[in-house]
Amino acid sequence: MKSSKEVVVDIWKSHNNYLAKKSVNLETVNVVDYLANLFCPGPYYYYIIDSPTLTLDIVSDSIQTVFGIKPQDFTLNMFIDRIHPEDLSFFLRCEDVVAHFLKNRIPPSDMVNYKINYCLRERVANGSYRLFLMQTVTMQTTEDGALLKVFGTHTDIEHITSINNKKLSLIGLNGSPSYLELDVFDDTVFDDFVPFEYTMEKPIFTTRETEVIKLLAQGLSTEMIALDLNISVQTVFTHRKNILRKTSAKNTSELIAECIRKGYI
């Protein structure tokens, strides 16, 4: 079984000539020009992806405010690690549908004329999850339509809504037609779309164990966790014992550090 990071790369590579094979140097970019086409009604961060290597050419300084990570240290894997577990399957299907659309439904010359929109819950610097509007625009492709550079922004919209509608919008720019609020799990999202099949690693912790870990990370004692979850102190002790057994951690501090590092909380 594969991790979500491995699965999304497999999805991208399953679409013929979706990612270009050779990188090109990033030309001078006026970020303001790209932001002008994007809706950013709250705090946001942006980046430019080098698609052949799946590395980041540019990351905004605001990433440190959002995630507590220095721009030069941020990677795509770190972003994927911060997606809410319940939104992962939606993220993977969106990327599958987007790749199909860009490679099969429009000519290569139109790839730069679409803005991709959908929402995800992302884990921020304080350990909580907030809803972000993710918007990406293709900046540059090869002549035959393989991605070279992609500009993306993620905007915190938790102050507007905390509910992810789990819909994908493909918004046409420069007169191109739009496809709004698509249900990516609908079998007829596009007539010729065949979903990528995958099997992902199962979470090592149960839902209740994850709740206990999050409360431990907030500094709550065993007794306080029992009250918060309306369970007995002995049950909390049992959960804590089982949690430690599933990790390499020797104490609570090591446990929390490991869970944050691996994206469990």
Short mmCIF file of C-alpha atoms in Angstrom, two decimals:
data_model
loop_
_atom_site.label_atom_id
_atom_site.label_comp_id
_atom_site.label_asym_id
_atom_site.label_seq_id
_atom_site.Cartn_x
_atom_site.Cartn_y
_atom_site.Cartn_z
CA MET A 1 0.00 0.00 0.00
CA LYS A 2 1.13 3.55 -0.77
CA SER A 3 1.06 6.87 1.03
CA SER A 4 -1.11 9.74 -0.22
CA LYS A 5 2.04 11.47 -1.51
CA GLU A 6 2.95 8.45 -3.62
CA VAL A 7 -0.62 8.01 -4.86
CA VAL A 8 -1.00 11.58 -6.14
CA VAL A 9 2.27 11.28 -8.07
CA ASP A 10 1.03 8.00 -9.55
CA ILE A 11 -2.19 9.76 -10.57
CA TRP A 12 -0.33 12.57 -12.31
CA LYS A 13 1.96 10.12 -14.09
CA SER A 14 -0.97 7.93 -15.18
CA HIS A 15 -2.06 10.72 -17.54
CA ASN A 16 0.13 10.55 -20.62
CA ASN A 17 2.43 13.55 -21.06
CA TYR A 18 0.80 15.46 -18.17
CA LEU A 19 4.07 16.34 -16.43
CA ALA A 20 6.88 17.54 -18.67
CA LYS A 21 10.05 15.47 -18.55
CA LYS A 22 12.59 18.29 -18.49
CA SER A 23 12.61 21.46 -16.38
CA VAL A 24 13.07 24.93 -17.79
CA ASN A 25 14.33 28.02 -15.99
CA LEU A 26 11.66 30.18 -14.40
CA GLU A 27 11.30 33.40 -16.31
CA THR A 28 10.75 36.71 -14.53
CA VAL A 29 7.32 36.49 -12.91
CA ASN A 30 5.02 39.33 -11.92
CA VAL A 31 3.09 37.64 -9.12
CA VAL A 32 0.57 40.50 -9.06
CA ASP A 33 -0.56 39.59 -12.59
CA TYR A 34 -1.43 36.06 -11.50
CA LEU A 35 -3.04 37.13 -8.23
CA ALA A 36 -5.29 39.47 -10.23
CA ASN A 37 -7.11 36.42 -11.64
CA LEU A 38 -7.48 34.77 -8.24
CA PHE A 39 -9.96 35.34 -5.41
CA CYS A 40 -8.13 35.84 -2.11
CA PRO A 41 -10.66 37.00 0.53
CA GLY A 42 -8.40 36.19 3.47
CA PRO A 43 -4.83 35.28 4.49
CA TYR A 44 -3.12 33.32 1.73
CA TYR A 45 0.13 31.81 0.56
CA TYR A 46 1.32 31.17 -2.96
CA TYR A 47 3.90 29.08 -4.78
CA ILE A 48 5.16 28.11 -8.22
CA ILE A 49 5.54 24.40 -8.98
CA ASP A 50 8.19 23.06 -11.34
CA SER A 51 6.09 20.19 -12.68
CA PRO A 52 8.87 17.95 -14.08
CA THR A 53 10.61 17.75 -10.68
CA LEU A 54 7.56 18.47 -8.46
CA THR A 55 9.66 20.98 -6.57
CA LEU A 56 8.81 24.59 -5.74
CA ASP A 57 10.56 27.46 -7.55
CA ILE A 58 8.97 30.14 -5.36
CA VAL A 59 7.13 30.07 -2.03
CA SER A 60 5.66 33.21 -0.45
CA ASP A 61 6.93 34.44 2.91
CA SER A 62 3.37 34.09 4.26
CA ILE A 63 3.84 30.30 4.40
CA GLN A 64 5.68 30.83 7.68
CA THR A 65 2.66 32.57 9.20
CA VAL A 66 0.27 29.87 8.00
CA PHE A 67 2.27 26.70 8.68
CA GLY A 68 5.22 27.87 10.77
CA ILE A 69 7.59 26.66 8.04
CA LYS A 70 10.30 28.73 6.38
CA PRO A 71 9.62 29.31 2.66
CA GLN A 72 12.89 27.68 1.64
CA ASP A 73 12.00 24.54 3.61
CA PHE A 74 8.44 24.07 2.31
CA THR A 75 7.75 21.19 -0.11
CA LEU A 76 4.75 19.66 -1.87
CA ASN A 77 5.00 16.69 0.48
CA MET A 78 4.61 19.01 3.45
CA PHE A 79 1.43 20.42 1.92
CA ILE A 80 -0.01 16.94 1.34
CA ASP A 81 0.87 15.97 4.92
CA ARG A 82 -1.28 18.86 6.12
CA ILE A 83 -4.46 17.93 4.28
CA HIS A 84 -7.24 16.76 6.60
CA PRO A 85 -7.49 12.95 6.42
CA GLU A 86 -11.19 13.18 5.52
CA ASP A 87 -10.36 15.43 2.54
CA LEU A 88 -7.59 13.27 1.09
CA SER A 89 -9.77 11.15 -1.20
CA PHE A 90 -11.40 14.33 -2.53
CA PHE A 91 -7.99 15.90 -3.18
CA LEU A 92 -6.81 12.81 -5.07
CA ARG A 93 -9.96 12.59 -7.18
CA CYS A 94 -9.81 16.31 -8.01
CA GLU A 95 -6.24 15.95 -9.23
CA ASP A 96 -7.29 12.95 -11.33
CA VAL A 97 -10.23 14.82 -12.90
CA VAL A 98 -8.16 17.96 -13.51
CA ALA A 99 -5.41 16.00 -15.26
CA HIS A 100 -8.01 14.23 -17.43
CA PHE A 101 -9.65 17.53 -18.33
CA LEU A 102 -6.43 19.32 -19.23
CA LYS A 103 -5.11 16.42 -21.31
CA ASN A 104 -8.30 15.18 -22.97
CA ARG A 105 -10.98 17.86 -23.09
CA ILE A 106 -9.14 20.95 -24.31
CA PRO A 107 -6.29 21.67 -26.76
CA PRO A 108 -2.80 22.19 -25.30
CA SER A 109 -2.93 25.90 -26.11
CA ASP A 110 -5.93 26.34 -23.77
CA MET A 111 -4.28 24.84 -20.69
CA VAL A 112 -3.12 28.31 -19.59
CA ASN A 113 -6.71 29.57 -19.87
CA TYR A 114 -8.12 27.64 -16.91
CA LYS A 115 -8.18 28.34 -13.20
CA ILE A 116 -8.65 25.23 -11.04
CA ASN A 117 -10.66 25.81 -7.84
CA TYR A 118 -11.53 23.55 -4.92
CA CYS A 119 -11.37 23.64 -1.13
CA LEU A 120 -9.37 21.63 1.39
CA ARG A 121 -8.97 21.65 5.14
CA GLU A 122 -5.30 22.15 6.00
CA ARG A 123 -3.52 21.82 9.33
CA VAL A 124 -2.03 25.19 10.29
CA ALA A 125 0.77 26.22 12.64
CA ASN A 126 -1.22 25.83 15.88
CA GLY A 127 -2.28 22.28 14.99
CA SER A 128 -5.91 23.09 14.12
CA TYR A 129 -7.51 22.60 10.71
CA ARG A 130 -8.82 25.52 8.67
CA LEU A 131 -10.63 25.57 5.34
CA PHE A 132 -8.61 26.91 2.40
CA LEU A 133 -9.66 27.78 -1.13
CA MET A 134 -7.04 26.27 -3.45
CA GLN A 135 -6.61 27.94 -6.85
CA THR A 136 -4.07 26.97 -9.50
CA VAL A 137 -3.28 28.33 -12.95
CA THR A 138 -0.99 26.78 -15.55
CA MET A 139 1.79 29.24 -16.32
CA GLN A 140 3.75 27.36 -18.96
CA THR A 141 3.57 24.11 -20.93
CA THR A 142 5.59 22.37 -23.60
CA GLU A 143 4.34 22.68 -27.19
CA ASP A 144 2.47 19.38 -26.84
CA GLY A 145 0.79 20.38 -23.57
CA ALA A 146 2.91 18.92 -20.76
CA LEU A 147 3.01 20.99 -17.59
CA LEU A 148 6.15 23.01 -16.91
CA LYS A 149 5.14 25.68 -14.38
CA VAL A 150 1.99 26.04 -12.26
CA PHE A 151 1.06 29.00 -10.04
CA GLY A 152 -1.02 28.23 -6.96
CA THR A 153 -2.60 30.09 -4.06
CA HIS A 154 -4.30 28.76 -0.94
CA THR A 155 -6.56 31.25 0.87
CA ASP A 156 -7.89 30.79 4.41
CA ILE A 157 -11.70 31.11 4.13
CA GLU A 158 -12.57 29.73 7.57
CA HIS A 159 -14.10 33.13 8.45
CA ILE A 160 -16.52 32.66 5.54
CA THR A 161 -17.31 28.96 5.96
CA SER A 162 -15.84 25.93 7.70
CA ILE A 163 -17.75 23.44 5.53
CA ASN A 164 -16.02 21.95 2.50
CA ASN A 165 -18.59 21.57 -0.28
CA LYS A 166 -16.22 19.14 -2.01
CA LYS A 167 -16.90 20.51 -5.48
CA LEU A 168 -14.41 21.25 -8.24
CA SER A 169 -14.67 24.25 -10.56
CA LEU A 170 -12.74 24.64 -13.80
CA ILE A 171 -13.02 28.35 -14.50
CA GLY A 172 -12.36 29.51 -18.03
CA LEU A 173 -10.20 32.60 -18.55
CA ASN A 174 -9.94 34.79 -21.66
CA GLY A 175 -13.31 33.65 -22.97
CA SER A 176 -12.92 29.90 -22.37
CA PRO A 177 -16.05 28.07 -21.09
CA SER A 178 -16.30 27.21 -17.38
CA TYR A 179 -17.33 23.99 -15.65
CA LEU A 180 -18.61 24.87 -12.20
CA GLU A 181 -19.17 22.90 -8.98
CA LEU A 182 -18.45 19.49 -10.46
CA ASP A 183 -19.10 16.44 -8.31
CA VAL A 184 -15.83 14.60 -8.89
CA PHE A 185 -17.25 11.37 -7.48
CA ASP A 186 -20.11 11.36 -9.99
CA ASP A 187 -19.53 8.65 -12.59
CA THR A 188 -20.59 11.08 -15.31
CA VAL A 189 -18.34 14.01 -14.32
CA PHE A 190 -16.87 13.57 -17.82
CA ASP A 191 -18.16 10.82 -20.12
CA ASP A 192 -14.72 9.43 -20.93
CA PHE A 193 -13.19 9.81 -17.47
CA VAL A 194 -12.01 6.60 -15.80
CA PRO A 195 -10.92 7.10 -12.16
CA PHE A 196 -7.43 6.03 -11.16
CA GLU A 197 -7.60 3.02 -8.84
CA TYR A 198 -5.38 2.98 -5.77
CA THR A 199 -5.00 1.52 -2.31
CA MET A 200 -3.65 3.79 0.40
CA GLU A 201 -2.08 3.08 3.74
CA LYS A 202 -4.68 2.84 6.47
CA PRO A 203 -4.33 5.23 9.43
CA ILE A 204 -2.47 3.57 12.29
CA PHE A 205 -4.66 5.25 14.90
CA THR A 206 -8.38 4.87 15.48
CA THR A 207 -10.60 7.95 15.43
CA ARG A 208 -10.75 7.98 19.23
CA GLU A 209 -6.98 7.58 19.55
CA THR A 210 -6.50 10.54 17.21
CA GLU A 211 -8.83 12.60 19.40
CA VAL A 212 -6.77 11.68 22.47
CA ILE A 213 -3.51 12.62 20.71
CA LYS A 214 -4.89 16.02 19.67
CA LEU A 215 -5.98 16.76 23.24
CA LEU A 216 -2.59 15.68 24.57
CA ALA A 217 -1.01 18.07 22.07
CA GLN A 218 -3.16 20.84 23.55
CA GLY A 219 -1.68 20.10 26.97
CA LEU A 220 -4.68 18.36 28.54
CA SER A 221 -4.13 15.83 31.31
CA THR A 222 -5.59 12.32 31.34
CA GLU A 223 -8.35 13.47 33.69
CA MET A 224 -9.21 16.48 31.51
CA ILE A 225 -9.29 14.31 28.38
CA ALA A 226 -11.67 11.91 30.10
CA LEU A 227 -14.02 14.80 30.88
CA ASP A 228 -13.73 16.29 27.42
CA LEU A 229 -14.50 12.99 25.66
CA ASN A 230 -16.98 11.80 28.29
CA ILE A 231 -15.08 8.56 28.90
CA SER A 232 -13.44 7.07 31.98
CA VAL A 233 -9.92 7.88 33.11
CA GLN A 234 -9.04 4.20 32.76
CA THR A 235 -10.19 4.24 29.13
CA VAL A 236 -7.92 7.21 28.44
CA PHE A 237 -5.01 5.36 30.06
CA THR A 238 -5.73 2.38 27.80
CA HIS A 239 -5.82 4.60 24.71
CA ARG A 240 -2.53 6.23 25.68
CA LYS A 241 -0.91 2.84 26.17
CA ASN A 242 -2.15 1.59 22.80
CA ILE A 243 -1.04 4.80 21.08
CA LEU A 244 2.52 4.54 22.40
CA ARG A 245 2.64 0.88 21.38
CA LYS A 246 1.91 1.89 17.76
CA THR A 247 4.79 4.37 17.58
CA SER A 248 8.48 4.59 18.36
CA ALA A 249 7.82 7.27 20.99
CA LYS A 250 8.87 6.69 24.59
CA ASN A 251 6.84 9.50 26.13
CA THR A 252 4.11 12.03 25.35
CA SER A 253 6.50 14.71 24.07
CA GLU A 254 8.08 12.31 21.59
CA LEU A 255 4.63 11.04 20.62
CA ILE A 256 3.30 14.50 19.79
CA ALA A 257 6.45 15.40 17.86
CA GLU A 258 6.24 12.19 15.82
CA CYS A 259 2.52 12.64 15.11
CA ILE A 260 3.02 16.21 13.91
CA ARG A 261 6.02 15.23 11.78
CA LYS A 262 4.12 12.39 10.11
CA GLY A 263 0.91 14.38 9.68
CA TYR A 264 -1.27 12.27 11.98
CA ILE A 265 -2.55 15.41 13.72
#
